[in-house]
mmCIF file of C-alpha atoms (C1' of nucleotides) in Angstrom:
data_model
loop_
_atom_site.group_PDB
_atom_site.id
_atom_site.type_symbol
_atom_site.label_atom_id
_atom_site.label_comp_id
_atom_site.label_asym_id
_atom_site.label_seq_id
_atom_site.Cartn_x
_atom_site.Cartn_y
_atom_site.Cartn_z
ATOM 1 C CA MET Q 1 -11.910 49.608 -38.309
ATOM 2 C CA GLU Q 2 -8.493 50.944 -37.209
ATOM 3 C CA MET Q 3 -5.475 50.370 -39.457
ATOM 4 C CA ALA Q 4 -1.846 51.314 -39.313
ATOM 5 C CA THR Q 5 1.081 50.547 -41.581
ATOM 6 C CA TYR Q 6 4.734 49.918 -40.631
ATOM 7 C CA THR Q 7 7.755 49.695 -43.070
ATOM 8 C CA PHE Q 8 10.834 47.552 -42.734
ATOM 9 C CA HIS Q 9 13.973 47.393 -44.494
ATOM 10 C CA PRO Q 10 15.429 44.072 -44.094
ATOM 11 C CA ILE Q 11 19.214 43.264 -44.425
ATOM 12 C CA PRO Q 12 19.663 42.159 -47.856
ATOM 13 C CA PRO Q 13 20.079 39.784 -49.561
ATOM 14 C CA TYR Q 14 16.391 39.336 -48.471
ATOM 15 C CA ASN Q 15 14.081 36.998 -50.705
ATOM 16 C CA PHE Q 16 10.562 37.322 -49.509
ATOM 17 C CA PHE Q 17 9.391 35.156 -52.360
ATOM 18 C CA HIS Q 18 11.302 32.179 -51.305
ATOM 19 C CA MET Q 19 9.948 32.644 -47.844
ATOM 20 C CA LEU Q 20 6.334 32.671 -48.956
ATOM 21 C CA GLN Q 21 7.208 29.486 -51.173
ATOM 22 C CA ARG Q 22 7.733 27.795 -48.060
ATOM 23 C CA LEU Q 23 4.452 28.827 -46.719
ATOM 24 C CA LYS Q 24 2.754 27.073 -49.605
ATOM 25 C CA TYR Q 25 4.063 23.757 -48.281
ATOM 26 C CA ALA Q 26 4.600 23.835 -44.473
ATOM 27 C CA ARG Q 27 3.670 25.485 -41.314
ATOM 28 C CA HIS Q 28 1.047 27.764 -43.164
ATOM 29 C CA GLU Q 29 -1.997 26.879 -41.120
ATOM 30 C CA LEU Q 30 -2.462 30.541 -40.296
ATOM 31 C CA TYR Q 31 -1.576 32.285 -43.515
ATOM 32 C CA ARG Q 32 -3.721 33.434 -46.423
ATOM 33 C CA PHE Q 33 -2.569 35.005 -49.660
ATOM 34 C CA ASP Q 34 -4.254 37.851 -51.507
ATOM 35 C CA PRO Q 35 -4.308 37.757 -55.273
ATOM 36 C CA ASP Q 36 -2.214 40.890 -55.252
ATOM 37 C CA GLY Q 37 0.651 39.086 -53.479
ATOM 38 C CA ALA Q 38 -0.152 40.295 -49.993
ATOM 39 C CA VAL Q 39 0.279 37.508 -47.286
ATOM 40 C CA ILE Q 40 -2.036 37.749 -44.254
ATOM 41 C CA ARG Q 41 -1.927 36.298 -40.831
ATOM 42 C CA THR Q 42 -3.263 37.121 -37.303
ATOM 43 C CA LEU Q 43 -1.047 37.798 -34.266
ATOM 44 C CA THR Q 44 -1.787 38.109 -30.732
ATOM 45 C CA ILE Q 45 -0.066 40.377 -28.230
ATOM 46 C CA ARG Q 46 -0.307 39.762 -24.459
ATOM 47 C CA GLN Q 47 -0.878 42.448 -21.864
ATOM 48 C CA ASP Q 48 1.526 40.222 -19.680
ATOM 49 C CA GLU Q 49 4.259 40.483 -22.051
ATOM 50 C CA ALA Q 50 6.714 40.437 -18.996
ATOM 51 C CA GLY Q 51 6.441 36.663 -19.438
ATOM 52 C CA THR Q 52 4.909 34.367 -17.162
ATOM 53 C CA CYS Q 53 7.949 33.269 -15.109
ATOM 54 C CA GLU Q 54 7.416 35.697 -12.350
ATOM 55 C CA SER Q 55 3.795 36.523 -12.934
ATOM 56 C CA SER Q 56 1.418 36.215 -10.212
ATOM 57 C CA ALA Q 57 -1.494 36.175 -12.517
ATOM 58 C CA GLY Q 58 -4.305 33.579 -11.878
ATOM 59 C CA THR Q 59 -5.022 30.312 -13.305
ATOM 60 C CA TRP Q 60 -6.278 29.348 -16.657
ATOM 61 C CA GLN Q 61 -9.871 29.316 -15.356
ATOM 62 C CA ASP Q 62 -9.781 33.158 -15.332
ATOM 63 C CA THR Q 63 -12.030 34.761 -17.855
ATOM 64 C CA GLY Q 64 -10.565 38.221 -18.060
ATOM 65 C CA LYS Q 65 -8.619 38.650 -21.225
ATOM 66 C CA ARG Q 66 -5.111 39.321 -21.239
ATOM 67 C CA TRP Q 67 -4.359 39.640 -24.814
ATOM 68 C CA ARG Q 68 -5.374 41.314 -28.073
ATOM 69 C CA ARG Q 69 -5.692 40.064 -31.607
ATOM 70 C CA LEU Q 70 -4.381 41.881 -34.723
ATOM 71 C CA LEU Q 71 -4.550 40.947 -38.500
ATOM 72 C CA THR Q 72 -1.379 41.787 -40.349
ATOM 73 C CA ARG Q 73 -1.220 42.073 -44.124
ATOM 74 C CA THR Q 74 2.467 42.128 -45.609
ATOM 75 C CA THR Q 75 3.657 43.127 -49.022
ATOM 76 C CA TRP Q 76 7.023 43.129 -50.535
ATOM 77 C CA ASN Q 77 8.691 45.383 -53.177
ATOM 78 C CA HIS Q 78 10.279 42.387 -55.060
ATOM 79 C CA LYS Q 79 13.979 43.743 -54.564
ATOM 80 C CA VAL Q 80 16.164 41.232 -53.093
ATOM 81 C CA TRP Q 81 18.977 43.771 -52.605
ATOM 82 C CA GLU Q 82 16.915 46.816 -51.742
ATOM 83 C CA PRO Q 83 14.116 45.067 -49.779
ATOM 84 C CA GLU Q 84 11.138 46.772 -48.346
ATOM 85 C CA LEU Q 85 8.144 45.243 -46.443
ATOM 86 C CA ARG Q 86 5.035 47.260 -45.801
ATOM 87 C CA VAL Q 87 2.848 45.727 -43.057
ATOM 88 C CA ASP Q 88 -0.670 46.843 -42.548
ATOM 89 C CA VAL Q 89 -1.928 46.130 -38.868
ATOM 90 C CA ILE Q 90 -5.708 45.842 -38.718
ATOM 91 C CA LEU Q 91 -7.484 46.013 -35.140
ATOM 92 C CA GLU Q 92 -10.544 43.911 -34.277
ATOM 93 C CA GLU Q 93 -13.932 45.613 -34.643
ATOM 94 C CA GLY Q 94 -14.622 48.026 -31.971
ATOM 95 C CA ASP Q 95 -11.132 47.787 -30.511
ATOM 96 C CA GLU Q 96 -9.269 50.734 -29.251
ATOM 97 C CA SER Q 97 -6.183 51.886 -31.068
ATOM 98 C CA LEU Q 98 -2.832 50.553 -29.967
ATOM 99 C CA THR Q 99 -0.890 52.226 -27.110
ATOM 100 C CA SER Q 100 2.769 53.201 -28.038
ATOM 101 C CA SER Q 101 4.050 50.146 -25.990
ATOM 102 C CA GLU Q 102 1.658 47.623 -27.804
ATOM 103 C CA GLU Q 103 2.818 49.302 -31.035
ATOM 104 C CA LYS Q 104 6.361 48.784 -29.989
ATOM 105 C CA LEU Q 105 5.588 44.949 -29.324
ATOM 106 C CA VAL Q 106 3.826 44.634 -32.750
ATOM 107 C CA VAL Q 107 6.696 45.872 -34.611
ATOM 108 C CA ARG Q 108 9.037 43.989 -32.543
ATOM 109 C CA GLN Q 109 7.093 40.808 -33.283
ATOM 110 C CA LEU Q 110 6.787 41.631 -37.072
ATOM 111 C CA ALA Q 111 10.499 42.169 -37.376
ATOM 112 C CA HIS Q 112 11.117 38.884 -35.566
ATOM 113 C CA ILE Q 113 8.624 36.800 -37.754
ATOM 114 C CA TRP Q 114 9.886 38.095 -40.969
ATOM 115 C CA MET Q 115 13.641 38.050 -39.689
ATOM 116 C CA VAL Q 116 14.440 41.385 -41.077
ATOM 117 C CA ASP Q 117 17.418 41.906 -38.888
ATOM 118 C CA VAL Q 118 19.387 38.895 -39.838
ATOM 119 C CA ASP Q 119 22.476 39.243 -41.669
ATOM 120 C CA LEU Q 120 23.298 35.873 -43.753
ATOM 121 C CA THR Q 121 26.367 37.416 -45.579
ATOM 122 C CA PRO Q 122 28.815 35.312 -43.301
ATOM 123 C CA TYR Q 123 26.734 32.351 -44.028
ATOM 124 C CA TYR Q 124 26.913 32.752 -47.602
ATOM 125 C CA GLU Q 125 30.701 33.442 -47.540
ATOM 126 C CA GLN Q 126 31.104 30.438 -45.493
ATOM 127 C CA MET Q 127 29.384 27.984 -47.715
ATOM 128 C CA ALA Q 128 30.501 29.307 -51.023
ATOM 129 C CA SER Q 129 33.416 26.840 -51.137
ATOM 130 C CA ASP Q 130 31.279 24.020 -50.200
ATOM 131 C CA LEU Q 131 31.201 21.588 -53.072
ATOM 132 C CA ARG Q 132 27.673 20.109 -52.218
ATOM 133 C CA LEU Q 133 25.978 23.037 -50.557
ATOM 134 C CA ALA Q 134 27.051 26.056 -52.646
ATOM 135 C CA PRO Q 135 24.541 25.397 -55.358
ATOM 136 C CA ILE Q 136 21.706 25.107 -52.979
ATOM 137 C CA VAL Q 137 22.764 28.073 -50.850
ATOM 138 C CA LYS Q 138 23.029 30.095 -53.995
ATOM 139 C CA LYS Q 139 19.792 29.013 -55.419
ATOM 140 C CA PHE Q 140 17.925 30.171 -52.217
ATOM 141 C CA GLU Q 141 19.867 33.187 -51.546
ATOM 142 C CA GLY Q 142 18.079 35.646 -49.422
ATOM 143 C CA TYR Q 143 15.790 32.883 -47.923
ATOM 144 C CA ARG Q 144 15.103 32.653 -44.136
ATOM 145 C CA PRO Q 145 12.297 30.758 -42.557
ATOM 146 C CA PRO Q 146 9.131 32.890 -41.731
ATOM 147 C CA LEU Q 147 8.962 32.262 -37.922
ATOM 148 C CA ASP Q 148 6.012 31.217 -35.916
ATOM 149 C CA GLY Q 149 3.924 34.006 -34.265
ATOM 150 C CA SER Q 150 5.002 32.983 -30.731
ATOM 151 C CA LEU Q 151 6.990 30.379 -28.790
ATOM 152 C CA PHE Q 152 3.845 28.695 -27.693
ATOM 153 C CA GLU Q 153 2.400 28.436 -31.109
ATOM 154 C CA SER Q 154 5.865 27.076 -32.330
ATOM 155 C CA MET Q 155 5.941 24.455 -29.551
ATOM 156 C CA ILE Q 156 2.298 23.079 -30.137
ATOM 157 C CA LYS Q 157 2.678 23.035 -33.837
ATOM 158 C CA THR Q 158 5.950 21.236 -33.554
ATOM 159 C CA ILE Q 159 4.694 18.616 -31.097
ATOM 160 C CA ILE Q 160 1.768 17.921 -33.378
ATOM 161 C CA GLY Q 161 4.101 17.773 -36.492
ATOM 162 C CA GLN Q 162 6.228 14.922 -34.829
ATOM 163 C CA GLN Q 163 6.340 11.738 -36.968
ATOM 164 C CA LEU Q 164 3.394 12.794 -39.247
ATOM 165 C CA ASN Q 165 3.587 13.776 -42.771
ATOM 166 C CA LEU Q 166 3.112 17.585 -43.274
ATOM 167 C CA ALA Q 167 -0.296 17.215 -44.892
ATOM 168 C CA PHE Q 168 -1.818 15.426 -41.943
ATOM 169 C CA ALA Q 169 -0.079 17.505 -39.470
ATOM 170 C CA ARG Q 170 -1.451 20.616 -40.980
ATOM 171 C CA LYS Q 171 -5.007 19.262 -40.681
ATOM 172 C CA LEU Q 172 -4.620 18.604 -37.196
ATOM 173 C CA ASN Q 173 -3.371 21.981 -36.543
ATOM 174 C CA GLU Q 174 -6.006 23.498 -38.589
ATOM 175 C CA ARG Q 175 -8.836 21.602 -36.620
ATOM 176 C CA LEU Q 176 -7.132 22.553 -33.247
ATOM 177 C CA ILE Q 177 -7.043 26.175 -34.145
ATOM 178 C CA GLN Q 178 -10.644 26.161 -35.214
ATOM 179 C CA LEU Q 179 -11.781 24.450 -32.241
ATOM 180 C CA ALA Q 180 -9.828 26.434 -29.706
ATOM 181 C CA ALA Q 181 -9.943 30.099 -30.908
ATOM 182 C CA PRO Q 182 -12.509 32.226 -32.600
ATOM 183 C CA PRO Q 183 -11.461 33.558 -35.816
ATOM 184 C CA PHE Q 184 -10.657 37.106 -36.793
ATOM 185 C CA PHE Q 185 -13.264 38.566 -39.062
ATOM 186 C CA TRP Q 186 -12.299 41.177 -41.730
ATOM 187 C CA LYS Q 187 -14.174 42.334 -44.728
ATOM 188 C CA GLY Q 188 -16.400 39.109 -44.508
ATOM 189 C CA GLU Q 189 -13.569 36.745 -44.309
ATOM 190 C CA ALA Q 190 -12.827 34.686 -41.345
ATOM 191 C CA TYR Q 191 -8.999 34.590 -40.379
ATOM 192 C CA PRO Q 192 -7.638 31.764 -37.983
ATOM 193 C CA VAL Q 193 -5.971 32.709 -34.889
ATOM 194 C CA PHE Q 194 -3.545 30.587 -33.071
ATOM 195 C CA PRO Q 195 -5.039 29.903 -29.568
ATOM 196 C CA GLN Q 196 -3.492 31.201 -26.399
ATOM 197 C CA PRO Q 197 -2.437 28.879 -23.655
ATOM 198 C CA GLU Q 198 -5.623 29.680 -21.651
ATOM 199 C CA GLU Q 199 -7.745 28.649 -24.618
ATOM 200 C CA LEU Q 200 -6.056 25.176 -25.056
ATOM 201 C CA ALA Q 201 -6.052 24.576 -21.429
ATOM 202 C CA SER Q 202 -9.914 24.849 -21.216
ATOM 203 C CA LEU Q 203 -10.153 21.864 -23.626
ATOM 204 C CA ASP Q 204 -9.769 18.257 -22.705
ATOM 205 C CA VAL Q 205 -8.071 15.335 -24.164
ATOM 206 C CA ALA Q 206 -11.229 13.820 -25.559
ATOM 207 C CA GLN Q 207 -12.093 16.848 -27.660
ATOM 208 C CA LEU Q 208 -8.593 16.356 -29.351
ATOM 209 C CA ARG Q 209 -9.111 12.580 -29.754
ATOM 210 C CA ALA Q 210 -12.163 13.644 -31.767
ATOM 211 C CA LEU Q 211 -10.039 15.711 -34.119
ATOM 212 C CA GLN Q 212 -8.025 12.524 -34.715
ATOM 213 C CA PHE Q 213 -5.142 13.236 -32.497
ATOM 214 C CA SER Q 214 -3.599 10.256 -30.984
ATOM 215 C CA GLN Q 215 -4.061 9.662 -27.247
ATOM 216 C CA ARG Q 216 -0.568 10.590 -26.423
ATOM 217 C CA LYS Q 217 -0.281 13.530 -28.637
ATOM 218 C CA ALA Q 218 -3.623 14.821 -27.255
ATOM 219 C CA GLU Q 219 -2.381 14.591 -23.759
ATOM 220 C CA TYR Q 220 0.924 16.394 -24.556
ATOM 221 C CA VAL Q 221 -0.858 19.339 -26.090
ATOM 222 C CA ILE Q 222 -3.506 19.740 -23.163
ATOM 223 C CA HIS Q 223 -0.646 19.140 -20.669
ATOM 224 C CA LEU Q 224 1.593 21.568 -22.083
ATOM 225 C CA ALA Q 225 -1.201 24.203 -22.361
ATOM 226 C CA ARG Q 226 -2.449 23.955 -18.713
ATOM 227 C CA SER Q 227 1.295 23.783 -17.322
ATOM 228 C CA VAL Q 228 1.902 27.425 -19.245
ATOM 229 C CA ALA Q 229 -1.494 28.769 -18.476
ATOM 230 C CA ASN Q 230 -1.432 27.985 -14.693
ATOM 231 C CA HIS Q 231 2.234 28.921 -14.478
ATOM 232 C CA GLU Q 232 3.506 25.459 -13.383
ATOM 233 C CA LEU Q 233 5.950 25.823 -16.139
ATOM 234 C CA CYS Q 234 7.965 28.841 -16.684
ATOM 235 C CA TRP Q 235 7.093 30.254 -20.042
ATOM 236 C CA PRO Q 236 9.262 33.272 -21.234
ATOM 237 C CA SER Q 237 8.026 36.201 -23.283
ATOM 238 C CA LEU Q 238 9.754 36.853 -26.656
ATOM 239 C CA GLU Q 239 11.971 39.422 -25.053
ATOM 240 C CA GLU Q 240 12.957 37.024 -22.294
ATOM 241 C CA ALA Q 241 13.537 34.239 -24.633
ATOM 242 C CA LEU Q 242 15.821 35.925 -27.023
ATOM 243 C CA ASN Q 243 18.304 36.239 -24.072
ATOM 244 C CA LYS Q 244 18.608 32.812 -23.127
ATOM 245 C CA PRO Q 245 21.169 30.452 -24.685
ATOM 246 C CA ASP Q 246 20.166 27.252 -26.559
ATOM 247 C CA GLU Q 247 21.506 24.865 -23.984
ATOM 248 C CA GLU Q 248 19.028 26.000 -21.340
ATOM 249 C CA TYR Q 249 16.199 25.302 -23.433
ATOM 250 C CA PHE Q 250 17.308 21.826 -24.062
ATOM 251 C CA LEU Q 251 17.447 21.412 -20.236
ATOM 252 C CA GLU Q 252 14.239 22.951 -19.376
ATOM 253 C CA TRP Q 253 12.112 21.753 -22.311
ATOM 254 C CA GLN Q 254 13.219 18.151 -22.573
ATOM 255 C CA THR Q 255 11.603 17.572 -19.296
ATOM 256 C CA ILE Q 256 8.200 18.342 -20.729
ATOM 257 C CA ARG Q 257 6.156 15.199 -21.522
ATOM 258 C CA GLY Q 258 6.188 14.826 -25.386
ATOM 259 C CA VAL Q 259 9.151 17.205 -25.951
ATOM 260 C CA GLY Q 260 12.320 15.593 -27.209
ATOM 261 C CA ARG Q 261 15.537 16.903 -28.718
ATOM 262 C CA TRP Q 262 14.053 17.068 -32.369
ATOM 263 C CA THR Q 263 11.311 19.348 -30.975
ATOM 264 C CA VAL Q 264 13.539 21.751 -29.057
ATOM 265 C CA GLU Q 265 15.786 22.063 -32.136
ATOM 266 C CA CYS Q 266 12.662 22.797 -34.195
ATOM 267 C CA VAL Q 267 11.251 25.309 -31.886
ATOM 268 C CA LEU Q 268 14.662 27.152 -31.518
ATOM 269 C CA ILE Q 269 14.567 27.387 -35.388
ATOM 270 C CA PHE Q 270 10.920 28.265 -36.081
ATOM 271 C CA GLY Q 271 10.149 29.934 -32.934
ATOM 272 C CA LEU Q 272 13.318 32.084 -32.073
ATOM 273 C CA GLY Q 273 15.275 31.969 -35.266
ATOM 274 C CA ARG Q 274 18.404 30.666 -33.706
ATOM 275 C CA PRO Q 275 20.989 29.978 -36.268
ATOM 276 C CA ASP Q 276 22.974 26.870 -35.153
ATOM 277 C CA LEU Q 277 20.523 23.976 -34.503
ATOM 278 C CA LEU Q 278 20.910 20.641 -36.231
ATOM 279 C CA PRO Q 279 17.651 18.438 -36.008
ATOM 280 C CA ALA Q 280 19.554 15.416 -37.081
ATOM 281 C CA ALA Q 281 16.716 12.997 -36.478
ATOM 282 C CA ASP Q 282 14.675 14.800 -39.057
ATOM 283 C CA ILE Q 283 13.485 12.369 -41.794
ATOM 284 C CA GLY Q 284 13.260 15.241 -44.245
ATOM 285 C CA LEU Q 285 16.931 16.311 -43.558
ATOM 286 C CA ARG Q 286 18.091 12.836 -43.836
ATOM 287 C CA ASN Q 287 16.524 12.449 -47.101
ATOM 288 C CA ALA Q 288 17.884 15.728 -48.424
ATOM 289 C CA VAL Q 289 21.352 14.921 -47.222
ATOM 290 C CA ARG Q 290 21.090 11.506 -48.958
ATOM 291 C CA LYS Q 291 20.263 13.184 -52.146
ATOM 292 C CA VAL Q 292 22.672 16.203 -52.147
ATOM 293 C CA TYR Q 293 25.580 14.016 -51.166
ATOM 294 C CA GLN Q 294 24.244 11.051 -53.213
ATOM 295 C CA LEU Q 295 24.505 8.492 -50.609
ATOM 296 C CA PRO Q 296 23.438 4.896 -51.286
ATOM 297 C CA GLU Q 297 21.135 4.894 -48.255
ATOM 298 C CA GLN Q 298 19.599 7.178 -45.781
ATOM 299 C CA PRO Q 299 22.166 8.559 -43.405
ATOM 300 C CA THR Q 300 21.938 8.043 -39.748
ATOM 301 C CA GLU Q 301 21.274 10.577 -37.139
ATOM 302 C CA GLU Q 302 25.121 10.105 -36.177
ATOM 303 C CA GLN Q 303 26.241 10.628 -39.683
ATOM 304 C CA ILE Q 304 24.231 13.801 -40.007
ATOM 305 C CA ARG Q 305 25.732 15.258 -36.888
ATOM 306 C CA GLU Q 306 29.300 14.293 -38.258
ATOM 307 C CA LEU Q 307 28.548 16.038 -41.398
ATOM 308 C CA GLY Q 308 27.167 18.894 -39.844
ATOM 309 C CA ARG Q 309 30.189 19.820 -37.944
ATOM 310 C CA SER Q 310 31.330 21.950 -40.734
ATOM 311 C CA TRP Q 311 28.157 23.634 -40.926
ATOM 312 C CA LYS Q 312 28.557 25.583 -37.592
ATOM 313 C CA PRO Q 313 27.532 28.145 -36.683
ATOM 314 C CA TRP Q 314 24.896 28.058 -39.485
ATOM 315 C CA SER Q 315 23.425 24.573 -39.038
ATOM 316 C CA SER Q 316 19.942 25.783 -38.957
ATOM 317 C CA TYR Q 317 20.331 27.636 -42.127
ATOM 318 C CA VAL Q 318 21.927 24.567 -44.001
ATOM 319 C CA THR Q 319 19.059 22.516 -42.739
ATOM 320 C CA LEU Q 320 16.556 24.936 -43.798
ATOM 321 C CA TYR Q 321 17.949 25.262 -47.227
ATOM 322 C CA LEU Q 322 18.490 21.622 -47.426
ATOM 323 C CA TRP Q 323 14.711 21.218 -46.781
ATOM 324 C CA GLU Q 324 14.029 23.758 -49.537
ATOM 325 C CA SER Q 325 16.125 21.670 -51.827
ATOM 326 C CA LEU Q 326 13.729 18.750 -51.454
ATOM 327 C CA VAL Q 327 10.755 20.440 -52.629
ATOM 328 C CA GLN Q 328 12.300 23.032 -55.136
ATOM 329 C CA GLY Q 329 10.356 23.502 -58.264
ATOM 330 C CA GLN Q 330 7.420 21.769 -56.932
ATOM 331 C CA PHE Q 331 5.334 25.025 -56.551
ATOM 332 C CA SER Q 332 6.704 27.227 -59.347
ATOM 333 C "C1'" DA Z 1 -1.579 -4.389 -49.219
ATOM 334 C "C1'" DT Z 2 2.398 -2.527 -46.850
ATOM 335 C "C1'" DC Z 3 5.416 1.126 -45.647
ATOM 336 C "C1'" DC Z 4 6.470 5.570 -44.390
ATOM 337 C "C1'" DA Z 5 5.625 10.271 -42.763
ATOM 338 C "C1'" DG Z 6 9.949 17.177 -40.661
ATOM 339 C "C1'" DG Z 7 9.296 11.424 -33.031
ATOM 340 C "C1'" DC Z 8 8.533 10.392 -28.472
ATOM 341 C "C1'" DT Z 9 7.107 7.485 -24.781
ATOM 342 C "C1'" DC Z 10 6.953 3.315 -22.406
ATOM 343 C "C1'" DC Z 11 7.606 -1.411 -22.171
ATOM 344 C "C1'" DT Z 12 10.637 -5.416 -22.539
ATOM 345 C "C1'" DG Z 13 14.688 -8.314 -21.769
ATOM 346 C "C1'" DC A 1 19.922 0.791 -20.814
ATOM 347 C "C1'" DA A 2 19.482 -0.511 -25.593
ATOM 348 C "C1'" DG A 3 16.150 -1.782 -28.549
ATOM 349 C "C1'" DG A 4 11.803 -1.995 -30.578
ATOM 350 C "C1'" DA A 5 6.593 -1.646 -30.579
ATOM 351 C "C1'" DG A 6 2.873 1.493 -30.830
ATOM 352 C "C1'" DC A 7 0.724 5.671 -32.243
ATOM 353 C "C1'" DA A 8 -3.403 8.018 -36.101
ATOM 354 C "C1'" DT A 9 -4.175 8.763 -40.726
ATOM 355 C "C1'" DG A 10 -3.367 9.298 -45.718
ATOM 356 C "C1'" DG A 11 -0.535 8.947 -49.788
ATOM 357 C "C1'" DA A 12 2.654 6.259 -52.584
#
DNA sequence: ATCCAGGCTCCTG
DNA sequence: CAGGAGCATGGA
């Protein structure tokens, strides 16, 4: 069993505790927690990390594997102002060790997921004078969202999460993961792995219906997976994705069946970590705004966008912190 | 029981 | 083209 350890020094303030707290209630299908405080999840790196945009690789029926699965185990030194993360990366039984270019990809992906290179200082300075937001921003200082393992994972999970309560969305995600991708075994435990597009593409709508997906949602997921797997849809690698402006994603992705504005906003937040998206249609955000601003009734999408104009260029973070404010104290 | 959950498509008038 | 029904299920 091969293992390597990587160390990260995130830009402070960095509060890994709050980040894990979030994983206790949302988007945590792939996470497991050790009694000693370590957080474990699997990642997949692809040979074709150049992205699928110009790739001439075959269709989803191909059997040759073009990816590699890893287990990551992350611990934190509990220091918000001198943070350090240590990540053990464990290979699958019998796998050859990582090449140096694979190693670079893994480090890049880990830094992305844990958002170690994001400096939130200007956000905190801007919000310090905001009567309503300052207390919340202060309370969650150092918090940033743990990002999804890939853009594809992010998109599928977000589509599944549309309109449903978080608990049911989680069930659907867990069932899909279990159905489509074999788990990663380590020390007698099975860790779930998010399926690759090819794996989802080989399923059909009826199989998802059996997992209690709605007919539409089952179609969206299968459709999207097949378009990505057979390269009908240009799907960027992480590296390509980071260099594209938000607006282009709205143009490209909203043409995908099942993907609307809210979904693009959420994928840009949770898949790419973009700082300035405002998912104003989000019911949770609207509830949080109602509470924090003490409004008599739930604000409309338009009212949220109106309010949110002063949140630029940090709308994503205001949204994230407002979401946290809704559940604060619930899991302490 | 009824309504709503971290929306979107499709159909109606 | 604005507005509303329908979706799957479970918890309040």
